Coordinates of N, CA and C in Angstrom, one line a residue:
M668 N -8.4 -21.9 -11.0 CA -7.7 -22.6 -10.1 C -7.8 -21.7 -8.7
E669 N -8.3 -22.4 -7.6 CA -8.4 -21.8 -6.4 C -7.0 -21.8 -5.6
Q670 N -6.6 -20.8 -5.0 CA -5.5 -20.7 -4.2 C -5.8 -20.1 -2.7
S671 N -5.0 -20.5 -1.8 CA -5.0 -19.9 -0.5 C -3.8 -19.2 -0.1
F672 N -3.9 -18.2 0.8 CA -2.7 -17.6 1.3 C -2.8 -17.4 2.7
D673 N -1.7 -17.3 3.4 CA -1.7 -17.0 4.8 C -1.9 -15.4 5.0
V674 N -1.3 -14.6 4.2 CA -1.4 -13.2 4.3 C -1.7 -12.6 3.0
I675 N -2.6 -11.7 2.9 CA -2.9 -10.8 1.7 C -2.6 -9.4 2.0
I676 N -1.7 -8.8 1.2 CA -1.2 -7.5 1.5 C -2.0 -6.6 0.3
V677 N -2.6 -5.5 0.7 CA -3.2 -4.7 -0.2 C -2.4 -3.5 -0.3
G678 N -1.7 -3.4 -1.6 CA -0.8 -2.1 -1.9 C 0.4 -2.6 -1.9
S679 N 1.2 -2.1 -3.0 CA 2.6 -2.5 -3.2 C 3.7 -1.4 -3.0
G680 N 3.4 -0.4 -2.1 CA 4.3 0.6 -1.7 C 5.3 -0.1 -0.8
A681 N 6.0 0.8 -0.1 CA 7.2 0.4 0.8 C 6.6 -0.4 1.9
A682 N 5.5 0.2 2.5 CA 4.9 -0.6 3.7 C 4.4 -1.9 3.3
G683 N 3.6 -2.0 2.3 CA 3.1 -3.3 1.8 C 4.2 -4.3 1.3
M684 N 5.2 -3.9 0.6 CA 6.2 -4.8 0.2 C 7.1 -5.2 1.5
T685 N 7.2 -4.3 2.4 CA 8.0 -4.7 3.5 C 7.3 -5.8 4.5
A686 N 6.0 -5.6 4.5 CA 5.2 -6.5 5.2 C 5.2 -7.8 4.6
A687 N 5.1 -7.9 3.3 CA 5.1 -9.1 2.5 C 6.5 -9.7 2.6
L688 N 7.6 -9.0 2.7 CA 8.9 -9.6 2.8 C 9.0 -10.2 4.2
K689 N 8.4 -9.7 5.3 CA 8.5 -10.1 6.5 C 7.7 -11.3 6.7
A690 N 6.5 -11.3 6.1 CA 5.6 -12.5 6.2 C 6.2 -13.7 5.5
H691 N 6.9 -13.4 4.4 CA 7.6 -14.5 3.6 C 8.6 -15.0 4.3
H692 N 9.5 -14.2 5.0 CA 10.6 -14.5 5.9 C 10.2 -15.5 7.0
E693 N 9.0 -15.3 7.5 CA 8.4 -16.1 8.6 C 7.8 -17.4 8.1
G694 N 7.9 -17.7 6.8 CA 7.4 -18.9 6.2 C 6.0 -18.9 5.9
L695 N 5.4 -17.7 5.7 CA 4.0 -17.7 5.3 C 3.8 -17.5 3.8
K696 N 2.7 -18.0 3.3 CA 2.5 -17.7 1.8 C 1.8 -16.4 1.7
V697 N 2.3 -15.6 0.8 CA 1.9 -14.2 0.7 C 1.4 -13.9 -0.7
L698 N 0.3 -13.1 -0.8 CA -0.2 -12.5 -1.9 C -0.2 -10.9 -1.9
V699 N 0.3 -10.1 -2.7 CA 0.4 -8.8 -2.8 C -0.6 -8.3 -4.0
V700 N -1.7 -7.5 -3.5 CA -2.6 -7.1 -4.5 C -2.5 -5.6 -4.6
E701 N -2.5 -5.1 -5.9 CA -2.2 -3.8 -6.3 C -3.4 -3.4 -7.3
K702 N -4.2 -2.3 -7.0 CA -5.2 -1.9 -7.9 C -4.7 -1.1 -9.1
E703 N -3.4 -0.6 -8.9 CA -3.0 0.2 -10.0 C -2.3 -0.7 -11.1
Q704 N -1.9 0.0 -12.2 CA -1.3 -0.8 -13.2 C 0.3 -1.0 -12.9
Y705 N 0.8 -0.1 -12.0 CA 2.2 -0.1 -11.6 C 2.3 -0.6 -10.1
F706 N 3.5 -1.1 -9.8 CA 3.7 -1.3 -8.4 C 4.6 -0.3 -7.7
G707 N 4.9 -0.2 -6.5 CA 5.6 0.8 -5.9 C 4.9 1.9 -5.2
G708 N 3.7 2.1 -5.5 CA 2.9 3.1 -4.8 C 3.5 4.5 -4.8
S709 N 3.2 5.2 -3.7 CA 3.7 6.7 -3.7 C 5.2 6.6 -3.3
T710 N 5.6 5.6 -2.7 CA 7.2 5.5 -2.5 C 8.0 5.6 -3.8
A711 N 7.5 4.9 -4.7 CA 8.2 4.9 -6.1 C 8.2 6.2 -6.7
R712 N 7.1 7.0 -6.4 CA 6.9 8.3 -7.0 C 7.6 9.4 -6.3
S713 N 8.0 9.2 -5.1 CA 8.6 10.2 -4.2 C 10.1 10.3 -4.0
G714 N 10.8 9.1 -4.3 CA 12.1 9.0 -4.0 C 12.5 8.1 -2.9
G715 N 11.4 7.7 -2.1 CA 11.6 6.7 -1.1 C 12.1 7.2 0.3
G716 N 12.0 8.6 0.6 CA 12.5 9.0 1.8 C 11.8 8.4 3.0
I717 N 12.3 8.2 4.1 CA 11.8 7.5 5.2 C 12.0 8.2 6.5
W718 N 11.0 8.5 7.2 CA 11.1 9.2 8.5 C 10.8 8.2 9.7
V719 N 11.9 7.6 10.1 CA 11.8 6.7 11.3 C 13.0 7.2 12.3
P720 N 12.4 7.6 13.4 CA 13.4 8.1 14.4 C 14.4 7.0 15.0
N721 N 15.4 7.5 15.5 CA 16.3 6.7 16.2 C 16.7 5.4 15.6
N722 N 16.9 5.3 14.2 CA 17.3 4.1 13.6 C 18.8 4.0 13.4
Y723 N 19.2 2.8 12.9 CA 20.6 2.5 12.7 C 21.4 3.5 11.9
V724 N 20.7 4.1 10.9 CA 21.4 5.0 10.0 C 21.8 6.2 10.6
L725 N 20.8 6.9 11.4 CA 21.0 8.0 12.2 C 22.1 7.8 13.3
Q726 N 22.1 6.6 14.0 CA 23.1 6.3 14.9 C 24.4 6.3 14.4
R727 N 24.5 5.6 13.2 CA 25.9 5.5 12.4 C 26.4 6.8 12.1
E728 N 25.5 7.8 11.8 CA 25.9 9.2 11.4 C 26.1 10.1 12.6
G729 N 25.9 9.5 13.8 CA 26.1 10.5 15.1 C 25.0 11.3 15.4
I730 N 23.8 11.0 14.8 CA 22.7 12.0 15.0 C 22.0 11.6 16.3
H731 N 22.1 12.4 17.4 CA 21.4 12.0 18.6 C 19.9 12.2 18.5
D732 N 19.4 11.0 18.7 CA 17.9 11.1 18.7 C 17.4 10.1 19.9
D733 N 16.2 10.2 20.3 CA 15.8 9.2 21.3 C 14.3 9.1 21.2
P734 N 13.7 8.0 21.5 CA 12.3 7.8 21.4 C 11.4 8.9 22.0
Q735 N 11.8 9.4 23.3 CA 11.0 10.4 23.9 C 10.9 11.6 23.1
N736 N 12.1 12.0 22.6 CA 12.2 13.3 21.8 C 11.3 13.1 20.6
A737 N 11.4 12.0 19.9 CA 10.6 11.9 18.8 C 9.1 11.8 19.1
R738 N 8.7 11.1 20.2 CA 7.4 11.1 20.7 C 6.8 12.6 20.9
T739 N 7.7 13.3 21.5 CA 7.2 14.7 21.7 C 7.0 15.4 20.4
Y740 N 7.7 15.2 19.5 CA 7.6 15.8 18.1 C 6.2 15.1 17.6
L741 N 6.1 13.9 17.5 CA 4.8 13.3 17.0 C 3.6 13.8 17.7
D742 N 3.6 14.0 19.0 CA 2.5 14.6 19.8 C 2.3 16.1 19.3
A743 N 3.3 16.7 19.0 CA 3.3 18.2 18.7 C 2.7 18.4 17.3
V744 N 3.1 17.4 16.4 CA 2.6 17.5 15.0 C 1.3 16.8 14.8
A745 N 1.2 15.6 15.3 CA 0.0 14.9 14.9 C -1.2 15.0 15.9
G746 N -0.8 15.3 17.0 CA -1.8 15.5 18.2 C -2.7 14.4 18.4
N747 N -3.9 14.5 18.4 CA -4.8 13.4 18.7 C -5.3 12.7 17.2
A748 N -4.7 13.2 16.1 CA -5.1 12.5 14.9 C -4.7 11.1 14.8
A749 N -3.5 10.9 15.5 CA -3.1 9.4 15.5 C -3.2 9.0 16.9
P750 N -3.6 7.7 17.2 CA -3.8 7.2 18.5 C -2.5 7.0 19.1
D751 N -2.4 7.1 20.4 CA -1.2 7.0 21.3 C -0.6 5.5 20.9
A752 N -1.5 4.5 20.9 CA -0.8 3.2 20.7 C -0.1 3.0 19.2
N753 N -0.7 3.8 18.2 CA 0.0 3.8 16.8 C 1.3 4.5 17.0
K754 N 1.4 5.6 17.7 CA 2.6 6.4 17.8 C 3.7 5.5 18.5
S755 N 3.2 4.9 19.6 CA 4.1 4.1 20.3 C 4.7 2.9 19.5
A756 N 3.7 2.2 18.8 CA 4.1 1.0 17.9 C 5.2 1.5 16.9
F757 N 4.9 2.7 16.2 CA 5.7 3.1 15.2 C 7.2 3.5 15.8
L758 N 7.2 4.1 16.9 CA 8.5 4.4 17.5 C 9.3 3.2 18.0
S759 N 8.6 2.2 18.5 CA 9.3 1.0 19.0 C 9.6 0.1 17.9
H760 N 8.8 -0.1 16.8 CA 9.1 -1.1 15.9 C 9.7 -0.5 14.5
G761 N 9.7 0.8 14.3 CA 10.3 1.4 13.1 C 11.8 1.0 13.0
P762 N 12.6 1.3 14.0 CA 14.1 1.0 13.9 C 14.3 -0.5 13.6
A763 N 13.5 -1.3 14.2 CA 13.7 -2.9 14.0 C 13.4 -3.2 12.7
M764 N 12.2 -2.5 12.1 CA 11.9 -2.8 10.7 C 13.1 -2.4 9.6
L765 N 13.6 -1.4 9.9 CA 14.8 -0.9 9.1 C 16.1 -1.9 9.3
A766 N 16.2 -2.3 10.4 CA 17.3 -3.4 10.7 C 17.0 -4.7 10.0
F767 N 15.7 -5.1 10.0 CA 15.3 -6.3 9.3 C 15.6 -6.1 7.9
L768 N 15.3 -5.0 7.2 CA 15.5 -4.8 5.8 C 17.0 -4.9 5.4
R769 N 17.8 -4.3 6.4 CA 19.4 -4.3 6.2 C 19.9 -5.8 6.4
A770 N 19.3 -6.6 7.2 CA 19.7 -7.9 7.4 C 19.2 -9.0 6.4
H771 N 18.1 -8.7 5.8 CA 17.4 -9.7 4.9 C 17.3 -9.3 3.5
T772 N 17.9 -8.3 3.1 CA 17.9 -7.9 1.6 C 19.3 -7.6 1.1
R773 N 19.4 -7.7 -0.2 CA 20.7 -7.4 -0.7 C 20.9 -6.0 -1.1
H774 N 19.9 -5.4 -1.6 CA 20.0 -4.0 -2.2 C 19.3 -3.0 -1.4
M775 N 18.7 -3.2 -0.2 CA 18.1 -2.1 0.6 C 19.0 -1.6 1.6
R776 N 19.7 -0.6 1.1 CA 20.8 0.2 2.0 C 20.3 1.6 2.0
F777 N 20.5 2.2 3.2 CA 20.0 3.6 3.4 C 21.2 4.4 3.8
S778 N 21.0 5.7 3.4 CA 21.9 6.8 3.8 C 21.1 8.0 4.5
Y779 N 21.8 8.7 5.3 CA 21.2 9.8 5.9 C 21.0 10.9 4.8
A780 N 19.7 11.6 4.9 CA 19.4 12.6 4.0 C 19.8 13.9 4.7
R781 N 21.2 14.1 4.7 CA 21.7 15.2 5.6 C 21.1 16.6 5.1
G782 N 20.7 17.4 6.0 CA 20.2 18.7 5.7 C 18.6 18.7 5.3
Y783 N 18.0 17.4 5.3 CA 16.6 17.4 5.1 C 15.8 17.5 6.4
A784 N 15.4 18.7 6.8 CA 14.9 18.9 8.2 C 13.6 18.2 8.4
D785 N 13.2 17.9 9.6 CA 12.0 17.5 10.0 C 11.0 18.6 9.3
Y786 N 9.8 18.2 9.0 CA 8.9 19.1 8.4 C 8.6 20.3 9.1
Y787 N 8.5 20.2 10.5 CA 8.2 21.2 11.5 C 9.3 21.2 12.4
P788 N 10.6 21.7 12.0 CA 11.8 21.4 13.1 C 11.7 22.3 14.2
V789 N 10.9 23.4 14.2 CA 10.8 24.2 15.4 C 9.8 23.8 16.3
R790 N 8.9 22.8 16.0 CA 8.0 22.3 17.0 C 8.8 21.4 18.0
P791 N 8.2 21.2 19.3 CA 8.8 20.5 20.3 C 9.4 19.1 19.8
G792 N 10.6 18.8 20.0 CA 11.1 17.5 19.6 C 11.6 17.5 18.2
G793 N 11.4 18.5 17.4 CA 11.8 18.6 16.0 C 13.3 18.7 15.9
L794 N 13.8 18.2 14.8 CA 15.3 18.3 14.5 C 15.6 19.1 13.3
A795 N 16.2 20.2 13.4 CA 16.6 20.9 12.1 C 17.6 20.0 11.2
A796 N 18.4 19.2 11.9 CA 19.2 18.3 11.1 C 18.3 17.3 10.3
G797 N 17.1 17.0 10.9 CA 16.3 16.0 10.3 C 16.6 14.5 10.8
R798 N 15.6 13.7 10.4 CA 15.6 12.3 10.8 C 15.4 11.4 9.5
T799 N 15.3 12.1 8.3 CA 14.9 11.4 7.1 C 16.1 10.6 6.7
I800 N 15.8 9.4 6.2 CA 16.9 8.5 5.5 C 16.3 8.2 4.1
E801 N 17.1 7.8 3.2 CA 16.7 7.4 1.9 C 17.5 6.3 1.4
P802 N 17.0 5.5 0.5 CA 17.7 4.4 0.0 C 18.9 4.9 -1.0
Y803 N 20.0 4.1 -0.9 CA 21.0 4.4 -1.8 C 20.5 4.3 -3.2
L804 N 21.2 4.8 -4.3 CA 20.7 4.8 -5.7 C 20.7 3.3 -5.9
F805 N 19.8 2.9 -6.9 CA 19.5 1.5 -7.2 C 19.6 1.5 -8.8
N806 N 20.3 0.5 -9.3 CA 20.4 0.3 -10.8 C 19.0 -0.3 -11.2
G807 N 18.0 0.4 -11.9 CA 16.8 -0.1 -12.2 C 16.9 -1.3 -13.3
A808 N 18.1 -1.3 -13.9 CA 18.3 -2.4 -14.9 C 18.2 -3.8 -14.2
L809 N 18.4 -3.9 -13.0 CA 18.3 -5.1 -12.3 C 16.9 -5.6 -12.2
L810 N 16.0 -4.7 -12.3 CA 14.6 -5.2 -12.3 C 14.2 -5.8 -13.8
E811 N 15.0 -5.7 -14.6 CA 14.8 -6.2 -16.1 C 13.4 -5.6 -16.5
E812 N 12.6 -6.5 -17.1 CA 11.3 -6.0 -17.7 C 10.4 -5.6 -16.7
D813 N 10.6 -5.9 -15.3 CA 9.7 -5.3 -14.4 C 9.8 -3.8 -14.2
L814 N 10.9 -3.2 -14.6 CA 11.1 -1.8 -14.5 C 10.1 -1.0 -15.2
A815 N 9.5 -1.5 -16.2 CA 8.4 -0.8 -16.9 C 7.2 -0.8 -16.1
L816 N 7.0 -1.7 -15.0 CA 5.8 -1.8 -14.2 C 6.0 -0.9 -13.0
L817 N 7.1 -0.2 -12.7 CA 7.4 0.6 -11.4 C 6.7 1.9 -11.6
N818 N 5.9 2.3 -10.7 CA 5.2 3.6 -10.6 C 6.2 4.8 -11.0
P819 N 5.8 5.5 -12.1 CA 6.8 6.5 -12.6 C 6.8 7.7 -11.6
P820 N 7.8 8.5 -11.7 CA 7.9 9.7 -10.7 C 6.8 10.7 -11.0
V821 N 6.4 11.6 -10.0 CA 5.4 12.6 -10.3 C 5.9 13.5 -11.5
V822 N 7.1 14.0 -11.3 CA 7.7 14.8 -12.4 C 8.6 14.0 -13.3
P823 N 8.3 13.9 -14.5 CA 9.2 13.0 -15.4 C 10.6 13.5 -15.4
I824 N 11.5 12.6 -15.3 CA 13.0 12.9 -15.1 C 13.6 12.4 -16.4
P825 N 14.2 13.4 -17.1 CA 14.7 13.0 -18.5 C 15.9 12.1 -18.4
M826 N 16.2 11.3 -19.5 CA 17.3 10.4 -19.7 C 17.6 9.4 -18.6
G827 N 16.7 9.1 -17.8 CA 17.0 8.1 -16.7 C 17.8 8.6 -15.6
L828 N 17.9 9.9 -15.4 CA 18.7 10.5 -14.3 C 18.3 10.0 -13.1
S829 N 19.2 9.7 -12.1 CA 18.8 9.3 -10.7 C 19.7 10.0 -9.9
F830 N 19.1 10.4 -8.6 CA 19.9 11.3 -7.7 C 19.3 11.2 -6.3
N831 N 20.1 11.5 -5.4 CA 19.6 11.5 -4.0 C 19.2 13.0 -3.6
S832 N 18.7 13.1 -2.4 CA 18.1 14.6 -2.1 C 19.3 15.5 -2.0
A833 N 20.5 15.1 -1.6 CA 21.6 16.1 -1.5 C 22.0 16.6 -2.9
E834 N 22.0 15.6 -3.9 CA 22.4 16.0 -5.2 C 21.4 16.8 -5.9
F835 N 20.1 16.5 -5.5 CA 18.9 17.3 -6.2 C 19.1 18.8 -5.7
N836 N 19.4 18.9 -4.3 CA 19.6 20.4 -3.9 C 20.8 21.0 -4.6
R837 N 21.8 20.3 -4.7 CA 23.0 21.0 -5.4 C 22.7 21.2 -6.9
M838 N 22.0 20.3 -7.5 CA 21.8 20.5 -9.0 C 20.8 21.7 -9.2
N839 N 20.0 22.2 -8.2 CA 19.2 23.3 -8.3 C 20.0 24.7 -8.6
M840 N 21.2 24.4 -8.1 CA 22.3 25.7 -8.2 C 23.2 25.3 -9.2
A841 N 22.9 24.6 -10.2 CA 23.8 24.2 -11.3 C 24.3 25.4 -12.2
F842 N 23.5 26.5 -12.2 CA 23.9 27.6 -12.9 C 24.4 28.8 -12.0
R843 N 24.5 28.5 -10.7 CA 24.9 29.5 -9.9 C 26.1 29.2 -9.1
T844 N 26.4 27.9 -8.9 CA 27.7 27.4 -8.3 C 28.4 26.4 -8.9
W845 N 29.7 26.3 -8.8 CA 30.6 25.3 -9.4 C 30.1 23.8 -8.8
K846 N 29.9 23.8 -7.5 CA 29.4 22.5 -6.9 C 28.2 22.0 -7.5
G847 N 27.2 23.0 -7.8 CA 26.0 22.6 -8.4 C 26.2 22.0 -9.9
F848 N 27.0 22.7 -10.5 CA 27.4 22.4 -11.9 C 28.0 21.1 -11.9
G849 N 29.0 21.0 -11.1 CA 29.7 19.6 -11.0 C 28.9 18.4 -10.6
T850 N 27.9 18.7 -9.8 CA 26.9 17.6 -9.4 C 26.1 17.3 -10.7
A851 N 25.7 18.3 -11.4 CA 24.7 18.0 -12.6 C 25.6 17.2 -13.5
V852 N 26.8 17.6 -13.8 CA 27.7 16.8 -14.8 C 27.8 15.3 -14.2
K853 N 28.0 15.2 -13.1 CA 28.2 13.9 -12.3 C 27.1 13.0 -12.5
V854 N 25.9 13.5 -12.3 CA 24.5 12.7 -12.3 C 24.3 12.4 -13.8
T855 N 24.6 13.4 -14.7 CA 24.5 13.1 -16.1 C 25.3 11.9 -16.7
F856 N 26.6 12.0 -16.2 CA 27.5 10.9 -16.7 C 27.2 9.7 -16.0
R857 N 26.6 9.6 -14.8 CA 26.3 8.5 -14.2 C 25.1 7.7 -15.0
A858 N 24.1 8.6 -15.6 CA 23.1 8.0 -16.3 C 23.5 7.6 -17.6
I859 N 24.4 8.2 -18.1 CA 25.1 7.7 -19.6 C 25.8 6.5 -19.4
G860 N 26.5 6.3 -18.3 CA 27.2 5.1 -18.1 C 26.4 3.9 -17.7
S861 N 25.1 4.0 -17.2 CA 24.4 2.8 -16.7 C 23.6 2.2 -17.8

């Protein structure tokens, strides 16, 4: 049976799925094509951290950022490897993309990854406090049988544990600090309870 589509998205990572959602929202017929047996791309494997300067999450947290400072950082880090037009498009449309996800999805909510510095924070425009945001923890059971099709993490995580970057950092100190130990207990009980 032959079908036609308005938009064909190649890849089911965060970028592809966001593009598909936007196209669908605009009333277009969309097909997402994925070559792997799993969906989610590298986003599903990495925890979903997102580096988009000057977005609503940073603003909500009182993190001062502006497009020119972020542009200075991109120029210092990427140099000529990325065309100026691409950098400008990313900086001007990235915050709007995150606002679109907040407005048009039920479960895509983000928090500030406090303490997760820009990769090169000492480069011009870099922020030691970081610009990374990450999705709130999501109950995978809501995906039902599709959960088995989600790209697995790079490092297998036992017992279905889930945690954000701050919890991960504290759990690394589980045998050295009470805060680390308490975080490990909290994350374990959260997994048992879900």
